[in-house]
Amino acid sequence: MATLPLAPGAAIGIIGGGQLGRMLALAAARLGFDTVILEPEPGSPAARVATRAIVAPYDDPAALRDLASAAGVVTYEFENVPAAAVAGLVEMDVAVAPGPRALAVAQDRFEEKTFLNAHGAPTVAFAAADTPPRAAEAVALIGAPALMKTRREGYDGKGQRWVEHVADAAVAFAELGSVPVIVEAACDFVRELSVIAARGRDGATAIYPLAENHHEGGVLRRSIAPARASEALADQAERIAARVLAGLDYVGVIGIELFELADGRLLVNEFAPRVHNTGHWTQDGCEVDQFEQHIRAVAGWPLGPTAAIAQVEMLNLLGDEADGWRRFAAEPETRIHLYGKREAKPGRKMGHINRVKPLA
Ligand code: AMP
């Protein structure tokens, strides 16, 4: 086990080579750390800014041994890391953060919502099902229309179907691949918000101002932050974040997606045990951004301040939109973050821009 706090010059392992891994590696470098990326794709966005890359499947035993001997602390940039990979690292006495429990809870939507409710973080009503008749029973119990989601591995709106009538439940279940599902009550929200929060190895927490999020076709398009919010709303979000972090004995940054109801209540949609797309605004809008905060937390450093220093509109650049870099570079209010991905497929996240204004 590495000696914590991890001193500059040590290496941090990152499982996953996408843009989140890239921005974590950049933040780690700024604090004097080396980074080692484990990612099966060669030439990944993170590998190209890291000290070293191990190109292998996430659960490859030799690769995990290599990672364990190279890095004092290992973290990850996506929640579908195979549980066996994390268990293997823990067995080799590596400090993995966030820990295996946070990962296990986040990987299963039913476990996640059950955990949230048990820890005083409210959600929509939900029920699990693993056969067509049980799926119909679940929709009858929750009430149609309801949203059926696969328990595992859905993201960006994938792996979910609206069910308008109980009679449609079996078809939706089959369309989702006849895998275990969760049926959720339809949430009539007025806004989608998120709170990015962090917990250090000493149990200290740091919570960022709320972001207001707009999706298109299931993919995040835009965040506006700090979101317009009453003190009561901000307090609710902070309470939820504090309960989730403490309940998971969490170390690192977490992204918690929220629904705001017309009566001012917040429900949790889901959380991601990692830095989050709706936290990209913090790079140019907060004292210490979510990437540095995550590195501080996993390295056992004190957390940094989270106060907003600017008003930010974050826009994801999807597909060929990143080709507009000349125009963005000419805008004085725009900060450009490109991920170095070689191929711009439609809808693929190629970068983001933060348009910055003074705080009102
Ligand atoms: P998710 O994959 O759970 O993040 O869901 C993707 C998007 O679907 C969310 O950002 C919401 O816009 C919408 N959504 C998810 N769950 C519900 C729900 N229970 N009721 C209404 N809309 C939902």
Coordinates of N, CA, C and O in Angstrom, one line a residue, residues 80-177:
N80 N -17.9 1.3 -15.5 CA -18.1 -0.1 -15.9 C -16.8 -0.9 -15.9 O -16.6 -1.9 -16.5
V81 N -15.9 -0.4 -15.1 CA -14.6 -1.1 -14.8 C -15.0 -2.5 -14.3 O -15.9 -2.6 -13.4
P82 N -14.5 -3.6 -14.8 CA -14.9 -4.9 -14.3 C -14.6 -5.0 -12.8 O -13.5 -4.7 -12.4
A83 N -15.5 -5.5 -12.0 CA -15.3 -5.6 -10.6 C -14.1 -6.4 -10.3 O -13.4 -6.2 -9.3
A84 N -13.9 -7.5 -11.1 CA -12.7 -8.4 -10.8 C -11.4 -7.6 -10.9 O -10.5 -7.9 -10.2
A85 N -11.3 -6.6 -11.8 CA -10.1 -5.9 -12.0 C -9.8 -5.1 -10.7 O -8.7 -5.1 -10.2
V86 N -10.8 -4.4 -10.1 CA -10.6 -3.7 -8.9 C -10.3 -4.6 -7.7 O -9.4 -4.3 -6.9
A87 N -11.0 -5.8 -7.7 CA -10.8 -6.7 -6.6 C -9.4 -7.2 -6.7 O -8.7 -7.3 -5.6
G88 N -8.9 -7.5 -7.9 CA -7.5 -7.9 -8.1 C -6.5 -6.9 -7.5 O -5.5 -7.2 -6.9
L89 N -6.7 -5.6 -7.8 CA -5.8 -4.6 -7.4 C -5.8 -4.5 -5.9 O -4.8 -4.3 -5.2
V90 N -7.1 -4.6 -5.3 CA -7.2 -4.5 -3.8 C -6.4 -5.6 -3.2 O -5.7 -5.4 -2.2
E91 N -6.5 -6.8 -3.8 CA -5.8 -8.0 -3.3 C -4.3 -7.7 -3.3 O -3.5 -8.2 -2.4
M92 N -3.8 -7.0 -4.3 CA -2.4 -6.7 -4.4 C -2.0 -5.5 -3.6 O -0.9 -4.9 -3.7
D93 N -2.9 -5.1 -2.7 CA -2.7 -4.1 -1.7 C -2.5 -2.7 -2.3 O -1.8 -1.8 -1.8
V94 N -3.2 -2.4 -3.4 CA -3.2 -1.1 -4.1 C -4.4 -0.3 -3.5 O -5.5 -0.9 -3.4
A95 N -4.2 1.0 -3.3 CA -5.3 1.8 -2.8 C -6.1 2.2 -4.0 O -5.7 3.1 -4.8
V96 N -7.3 1.6 -4.2 CA -8.1 1.9 -5.3 C -9.2 2.9 -4.8 O -9.8 2.7 -3.8
A97 N -9.3 4.0 -5.5 CA -10.3 5.0 -5.1 C -11.0 5.6 -6.3 O -10.3 5.9 -7.3
P98 N -12.3 5.8 -6.3 CA -13.3 5.3 -5.3 C -13.2 3.8 -5.1 O -12.8 3.1 -6.0
G99 N -13.6 3.3 -3.9 CA -13.5 1.9 -3.5 C -14.4 1.0 -4.2 O -15.4 1.4 -4.9
P100 N -14.2 -0.3 -4.0 CA -15.1 -1.3 -4.7 C -16.6 -1.2 -4.4 O -17.4 -1.5 -5.3
R101 N -16.9 -0.7 -3.2 CA -18.3 -0.7 -2.9 C -19.0 0.4 -3.7 O -20.1 0.2 -4.3
A102 N -18.4 1.6 -3.8 CA -19.0 2.7 -4.6 C -19.2 2.2 -6.1 O -20.2 2.4 -6.7
L103 N -18.2 1.5 -6.6 CA -18.3 1.0 -7.9 C -19.4 0.0 -8.1 O -20.2 0.0 -9.0
A104 N -19.5 -1.0 -7.1 CA -20.5 -2.0 -7.2 C -21.9 -1.4 -7.2 O -22.8 -1.8 -7.9
V105 N -22.1 -0.4 -6.3 CA -23.5 0.2 -6.2 C -23.8 1.0 -7.4 O -24.9 0.9 -8.0
A106 N -22.8 1.7 -8.0 CA -23.1 2.5 -9.2 C -23.3 1.7 -10.4 O -23.9 2.1 -11.4
Q107 N -22.8 0.4 -10.4 CA -22.9 -0.4 -11.6 C -24.3 -1.0 -11.8 O -24.6 -1.6 -12.8
D108 N -25.1 -0.9 -10.8 CA -26.4 -1.6 -10.9 C -27.5 -0.6 -10.4 O -27.5 -0.2 -9.3
R109 N -28.4 -0.2 -11.4 CA -29.3 0.9 -11.1 C -30.3 0.5 -9.9 O -30.8 1.4 -9.2
F110 N -30.6 -0.8 -9.8 CA -31.5 -1.2 -8.7 C -30.7 -1.0 -7.3 O -31.3 -0.4 -6.4
E111 N -29.5 -1.5 -7.3 CA -28.7 -1.4 -6.0 C -28.5 0.1 -5.7 O -28.5 0.5 -4.5
E112 N -28.3 0.9 -6.8 CA -28.0 2.3 -6.6 C -29.2 3.0 -6.0 O -29.1 3.8 -5.0
K113 N -30.4 2.8 -6.5 CA -31.6 3.5 -6.0 C -32.0 3.0 -4.6 O -32.4 3.7 -3.8
T114 N -31.7 1.7 -4.4 CA -32.0 1.1 -3.1 C -31.0 1.8 -2.0 O -31.5 2.2 -1.0
F115 N -29.8 1.9 -2.4 CA -28.8 2.6 -1.5 C -29.2 4.0 -1.3 O -29.2 4.5 -0.1
L116 N -29.6 4.7 -2.3 CA -29.9 6.1 -2.2 C -31.1 6.3 -1.2 O -31.0 7.1 -0.2
N117 N -32.2 5.5 -1.4 CA -33.3 5.6 -0.5 C -32.9 5.3 1.0 O -33.4 5.9 1.9
A118 N -32.1 4.2 1.1 CA -31.7 3.8 2.5 C -30.9 4.9 3.2 O -30.8 4.9 4.4
H119 N -30.3 5.8 2.4 CA -29.4 6.8 3.0 C -30.1 8.2 2.9 O -29.4 9.2 3.0
G120 N -31.4 8.2 2.8 CA -32.1 9.5 2.9 C -31.9 10.4 1.6 O -32.1 11.6 1.7
A121 N -31.6 9.8 0.5 CA -31.6 10.5 -0.8 C -32.7 10.0 -1.6 O -32.7 8.9 -2.1
P122 N -33.8 10.9 -1.8 CA -35.0 10.4 -2.5 C -34.8 10.2 -4.0 O -34.1 10.9 -4.6
T123 N -35.6 9.2 -4.5 CA -35.6 8.9 -5.9 C -37.1 8.8 -6.4 O -37.9 8.7 -5.5
V124 N -37.3 8.6 -7.7 CA -38.6 8.1 -8.1 C -38.9 6.7 -7.6 O -37.9 6.0 -7.2
A125 N -40.1 6.3 -7.6 CA -40.5 4.9 -7.2 C -39.9 4.0 -8.3 O -39.8 4.3 -9.5
F126 N -39.5 2.8 -7.9 CA -38.9 1.9 -8.8 C -39.1 0.4 -8.4 O -39.4 0.2 -7.2
A127 N -39.0 -0.5 -9.4 CA -39.1 -1.9 -9.1 C -38.2 -2.7 -10.0 O -38.0 -2.2 -11.2
A128 N -37.7 -3.8 -9.6 CA -36.8 -4.6 -10.4 C -37.6 -5.7 -11.1 O -38.6 -6.2 -10.6
A129 N -37.1 -6.2 -12.2 CA -37.8 -7.3 -12.9 C -36.7 -8.1 -13.7 O -35.8 -7.5 -14.2
D130 N -36.9 -9.5 -13.8 CA -36.0 -10.2 -14.6 C -36.6 -11.2 -15.5 O -36.0 -12.1 -16.1
T131 N -38.0 -11.2 -15.6 CA -38.7 -12.0 -16.6 C -39.8 -11.1 -17.2 O -40.2 -10.1 -16.6
P132 N -40.3 -11.5 -18.4 CA -41.4 -10.7 -19.0 C -42.6 -10.5 -18.0 O -43.1 -9.4 -17.9
P133 N -43.1 -11.6 -17.4 CA -44.3 -11.4 -16.5 C -43.9 -10.5 -15.3 O -44.7 -9.6 -14.9
R134 N -42.7 -10.6 -14.8 CA -42.3 -9.7 -13.7 C -42.2 -8.2 -14.2 O -42.5 -7.3 -13.4
A135 N -41.8 -8.1 -15.4 CA -41.7 -6.7 -16.0 C -43.1 -6.1 -16.1 O -43.3 -4.9 -15.7
A136 N -44.1 -6.9 -16.5 CA -45.4 -6.4 -16.5 C -45.9 -6.1 -15.1 O -46.6 -5.0 -14.9
E137 N -45.6 -6.9 -14.2 CA -46.0 -6.7 -12.8 C -45.4 -5.3 -12.3 O -46.0 -4.6 -11.6
A138 N -44.1 -5.2 -12.6 CA -43.4 -4.0 -12.2 C -44.0 -2.7 -12.8 O -44.2 -1.7 -12.1
V139 N -44.4 -2.8 -14.1 CA -45.0 -1.6 -14.7 C -46.4 -1.3 -14.0 O -46.8 -0.2 -13.8
A140 N -47.2 -2.4 -13.8 CA -48.5 -2.3 -13.1 C -48.3 -1.6 -11.7 O -49.1 -0.8 -11.3
L141 N -47.3 -2.1 -11.0 CA -47.0 -1.6 -9.6 C -46.6 -0.1 -9.7 O -47.2 0.7 -8.9
I142 N -45.7 0.3 -10.6 CA -45.2 1.7 -10.6 C -46.2 2.6 -11.3 O -46.3 3.8 -11.0
G143 N -47.0 2.0 -12.3 CA -47.9 2.9 -13.1 C -47.3 3.3 -14.4 O -46.2 3.8 -14.4
A144 N -48.1 3.1 -15.5 CA -47.6 3.5 -16.8 C -48.1 5.0 -17.0 O -49.1 5.4 -16.5
P145 N -47.3 5.8 -17.9 CA -46.1 5.4 -18.5 C -44.9 5.3 -17.5 O -44.9 6.1 -16.5
A146 N -44.0 4.3 -17.7 CA -42.9 4.2 -16.9 C -41.6 4.0 -17.7 O -41.8 3.7 -18.9
L147 N -40.5 4.2 -17.1 CA -39.2 4.1 -17.9 C -38.6 2.8 -17.5 O -38.3 2.6 -16.3
M148 N -38.4 1.9 -18.5 CA -37.7 0.6 -18.2 C -36.2 0.8 -18.6 O -35.9 1.2 -19.7
K149 N -35.3 0.5 -17.7 CA -33.8 0.6 -17.9 C -33.2 -0.7 -17.6 O -33.5 -1.4 -16.6
T150 N -32.1 -1.0 -18.4 CA -31.3 -2.2 -18.0 C -30.7 -1.9 -16.6 O -30.3 -0.7 -16.4
R151 N -30.5 -2.9 -15.7 CA -29.9 -2.6 -14.4 C -28.5 -2.2 -14.6 O -28.0 -1.4 -13.9
R152 N -27.8 -2.8 -15.6 CA -26.4 -2.6 -15.8 C -26.1 -2.0 -17.1 O -26.8 -2.2 -18.1
E153 N -25.0 -1.2 -17.2 CA -24.4 -0.9 -18.5 C -25.1 0.1 -19.4 O -24.7 0.2 -20.6
G154 N -26.1 0.8 -18.9 CA -26.7 1.8 -19.8 C -26.0 3.1 -19.6 O -25.5 3.4 -18.5
Y155 N -25.9 4.0 -20.6 CA -25.3 5.3 -20.4 C -25.9 6.2 -21.6 O -26.3 5.7 -22.6
D156 N -25.8 7.5 -21.3 CA -26.2 8.5 -22.4 C -27.6 8.1 -23.0 O -27.8 8.2 -24.2
G157 N -28.5 7.7 -22.1 CA -29.9 7.4 -22.6 C -30.0 6.0 -23.3 O -31.1 5.6 -23.8
K158 N -28.9 5.2 -23.4 CA -28.9 3.9 -24.1 C -29.4 2.9 -23.0 O -29.2 3.1 -21.8
G159 N -30.0 1.8 -23.5 CA -30.5 0.8 -22.6 C -31.7 1.2 -21.8 O -31.9 0.8 -20.7
Q160 N -32.6 2.0 -22.4 CA -33.9 2.3 -21.8 C -35.0 2.5 -22.8 O -34.8 2.9 -23.9
R161 N -36.2 2.2 -22.3 CA -37.4 2.3 -23.1 C -38.6 2.8 -22.3 O -38.8 2.4 -21.2
W162 N -39.3 3.7 -22.9 CA -40.6 4.1 -22.3 C -41.6 3.1 -22.5 O -41.7 2.5 -23.6
V163 N -42.4 2.7 -21.5 CA -43.5 1.7 -21.6 C -44.8 2.5 -21.3 O -45.0 3.0 -20.2
E164 N -45.6 2.6 -22.4 CA -46.8 3.4 -22.2 C -48.0 2.6 -21.6 O -48.8 3.2 -20.9
H165 N -48.0 1.3 -21.7 CA -49.1 0.5 -21.2 C -48.5 -0.8 -20.6 O -47.5 -1.3 -21.1
V166 N -49.1 -1.3 -19.6 CA -48.7 -2.6 -19.0 C -48.5 -3.7 -20.1 O -47.5 -4.4 -20.0
A167 N -49.4 -3.7 -21.1 CA -49.3 -4.7 -22.1 C -48.1 -4.6 -23.0 O -47.7 -5.6 -23.6
D168 N -47.4 -3.4 -22.9 CA -46.2 -3.3 -23.7 C -44.9 -3.7 -23.0 O -43.8 -3.7 -23.5
A169 N -45.1 -4.1 -21.7 CA -43.9 -4.3 -20.9 C -43.0 -5.5 -21.4 O -41.8 -5.3 -21.4
A170 N -43.6 -6.6 -21.8 CA -42.9 -7.7 -22.3 C -42.1 -7.4 -23.5 O -40.9 -7.8 -23.6
V171 N -42.6 -6.6 -24.4 CA -41.9 -6.2 -25.7 C -40.7 -5.4 -25.3 O -39.6 -5.6 -25.8
A172 N -40.9 -4.4 -24.4 CA -39.8 -3.5 -24.0 C -38.7 -4.3 -23.3 O -37.5 -4.1 -23.6
F173 N -39.1 -5.3 -22.5 CA -38.1 -6.2 -21.8 C -37.3 -6.9 -22.9 O -36.1 -7.0 -22.8
A174 N -38.0 -7.5 -23.9 CA -37.3 -8.2 -25.0 C -36.4 -7.2 -25.7 O -35.2 -7.6 -26.1
E175 N -36.9 -6.0 -26.0 CA -36.1 -5.0 -26.8 C -34.8 -4.6 -26.0 O -33.8 -4.3 -26.7
L176 N -34.9 -4.7 -24.7 CA -33.7 -4.3 -23.9 C -32.7 -5.5 -23.8 O -31.7 -5.4 -23.1
G177 N -33.1 -6.6 -24.4 CA -32.2 -7.7 -24.4 C -32.5 -8.8 -23.4 O -31.7 -9.7 -23.2

